[in-house]
Amino acid sequence: MNENKTNINYYPGHMAKTKRLISENLNLIDVVYEVIDARMPKSSKIKDIDNILKDKKRILIMTKVDLCDINETNKWKKYYEENGYIVLLLNLELSDSLSYLINMTNEIMEEENNKRISKGMNKKKARVLVIGIPNVGKSTLINRLAGKKVVNVGNKPGVTKNLSWIRVNSDIELLDSPGILWPKLEDEITAFNLASLTAIKEEVLPLDKVAIYILNMLDKYYNEILKKRYGVNNIDEDIEITLDEIGKRRGCLVKGGIVDYDKVYNIIINDIKNGVIKGITFDRLEEENE
Ligand SMILES: Nc1nc2c(ncn2[C@@H]2O[C@H](COP(=O)(O)OP(=O)(O)OP(=O)(O)O)[C@@H](O)[C@H]2O)c(=O)[nH]1
Ligand SMILES: [Mg+2]
């Protein structure tokens, strides 16, 4: 494991509070939708989630599948399935059908409901907690399930600030929750993946290091994107040469023809944020097993 020297951390007060509130209200929850980002199936999984959720029945939902490298992400899907998870890949920007998710949820409730019916009681509504790191699409998923805008969403982390219950239909009620991380991002790769793929508030990031990390990841795994988007074939050992090349091409010049590196960093970070760069998955399963 890499020692984290990035100083990237994002753990505002509402995250600790959210964890506490979830723990206190866990007895109200029947099912959990654990939401992760398909571009980082490992880094975007809340570290101590098993401690928070105990043995609650779970469905693992990978969002932003339209932005991921499906070959790599499918390896993770298989890996999680082999470890007993029910896994669902979703593009929430499209009107992908959510009927599978609803059916799975009802199926999880079936055993308890059959018992209740045999005792002459009414069926129980599924009370579902939606949990995950910031900006993965928890609230978007809730709006999609509700069929209308019931909670706020936004293209930045930290949009949802409070827990709130939303009724979907007579069978399902959802609990939206603020994105949570953990107090110390334990290793450098996780920290950089979370930072690059928009789970951490930009204001607290070293934008230079994050942008250069993105360039290096593209160079390593997605060289064709590097060529197509930024017009460079490889990252030079001297990163300034590469930044100059990209900056000149993209018009990031200040007086005297000097490249403004901050502008280059912003272009790269915004390309990911706005989904211009697609087809990337930064977590590698093979490297886990090396
Ligand atoms: N391309 C793409 N964008 C998505 C998808 N799902 C969500 N988004 C976008 O991701 C951004 C974050 O969505 P939210 O639903 O606000 O995320 P959240 O998990 O509720 O975030 P917090 O409340 O900040 O923790 C929004 O800009 C969504 O439009 C998806 O499947 N594909
Ligand atoms: Mg939200």
Short mmCIF file of N, CA and C in Angstrom, two decimals, residues 22 39-40 51 77 95 97 99 125 131 144 154 168 189 200 205 215 225 228 230 232 250 254 258 269 272:
data_model
loop_
_atom_site.label_atom_id
_atom_site.label_comp_id
_atom_site.label_asym_id
_atom_site.label_seq_id
_atom_site.Cartn_x
_atom_site.Cartn_y
_atom_site.Cartn_z
N ILE A 22 -26.93 7.63 10.13
CA ILE A 22 -27.26 6.37 9.46
C ILE A 22 -27.19 5.22 10.47
N ARG A 39 -16.23 4.16 -13.04
CA ARG A 39 -14.87 4.47 -13.47
C ARG A 39 -13.84 4.19 -12.37
N MET A 40 -14.34 3.94 -11.16
CA MET A 40 -13.42 3.61 -10.05
C MET A 40 -14.12 2.66 -9.07
N ASN A 51 -18.84 -1.87 8.28
CA ASN A 51 -19.08 -1.50 9.69
C ASN A 51 -20.33 -0.66 9.84
N LYS A 77 -17.26 -5.98 -11.94
CA LYS A 77 -18.63 -6.45 -11.71
C LYS A 77 -18.59 -7.94 -11.36
N SER A 95 -32.60 6.95 -20.08
CA SER A 95 -33.71 6.37 -19.34
C SER A 95 -33.60 4.85 -19.34
N SER A 97 -33.85 1.25 -18.10
CA SER A 97 -34.95 0.76 -17.28
C SER A 97 -34.47 0.46 -15.86
N SER A 99 -36.46 -1.27 -13.87
CA SER A 99 -37.37 -2.31 -13.37
C SER A 99 -36.61 -3.45 -12.71
N LYS A 125 -43.63 -1.98 3.27
CA LYS A 125 -42.93 -1.16 2.28
C LYS A 125 -41.44 -1.38 2.42
N ILE A 131 -26.74 5.09 -0.36
CA ILE A 131 -25.50 5.55 0.28
C ILE A 131 -24.34 5.49 -0.73
N ARG A 144 -34.79 9.53 -10.65
CA ARG A 144 -35.18 8.60 -11.72
C ARG A 144 -36.23 7.61 -11.20
N GLY A 154 -26.44 17.86 -8.69
CA GLY A 154 -25.52 18.86 -9.23
C GLY A 154 -24.21 18.24 -9.62
N VAL A 168 -41.46 6.52 -3.34
CA VAL A 168 -41.42 6.24 -4.77
C VAL A 168 -42.76 5.71 -5.25
N ILE A 189 -3.27 6.26 -4.47
CA ILE A 189 -4.05 5.97 -5.67
C ILE A 189 -5.52 6.26 -5.43
N ILE A 200 -14.24 14.79 -4.91
CA ILE A 200 -13.71 15.69 -3.87
C ILE A 200 -13.85 17.13 -4.34
N LEU A 205 -8.39 20.83 -3.56
CA LEU A 205 -7.45 19.97 -4.29
C LEU A 205 -6.19 20.69 -4.77
N LEU A 215 -3.23 13.03 -16.63
CA LEU A 215 -2.41 12.87 -17.84
C LEU A 215 -1.62 11.56 -17.80
N ILE A 225 -6.72 8.52 -26.17
CA ILE A 225 -7.46 9.71 -25.69
C ILE A 225 -6.48 10.88 -25.58
N LYS A 228 -5.89 12.11 -29.09
CA LYS A 228 -7.05 12.71 -29.73
C LYS A 228 -7.45 14.02 -29.07
N TYR A 230 -5.68 15.84 -26.63
CA TYR A 230 -4.65 16.84 -26.30
C TYR A 230 -3.52 16.93 -27.32
N VAL A 232 -1.01 15.05 -27.90
CA VAL A 232 0.35 14.61 -27.56
C VAL A 232 0.41 13.08 -27.61
N ARG A 250 -4.00 24.44 -27.06
CA ARG A 250 -5.31 24.82 -26.55
C ARG A 250 -5.43 26.31 -26.23
N VAL A 254 -0.17 33.21 -22.08
CA VAL A 254 -0.19 34.58 -21.55
C VAL A 254 0.82 35.41 -22.34
N ILE A 258 4.05 32.60 -23.27
CA ILE A 258 4.30 31.61 -22.22
C ILE A 258 2.99 30.90 -21.86
N ILE A 269 -9.06 18.98 -15.95
CA ILE A 269 -9.99 18.63 -14.87
C ILE A 269 -11.44 18.82 -15.32
N ILE A 272 -12.87 16.00 -17.60
CA ILE A 272 -13.40 14.85 -16.86
C ILE A 272 -14.72 15.22 -16.22
#
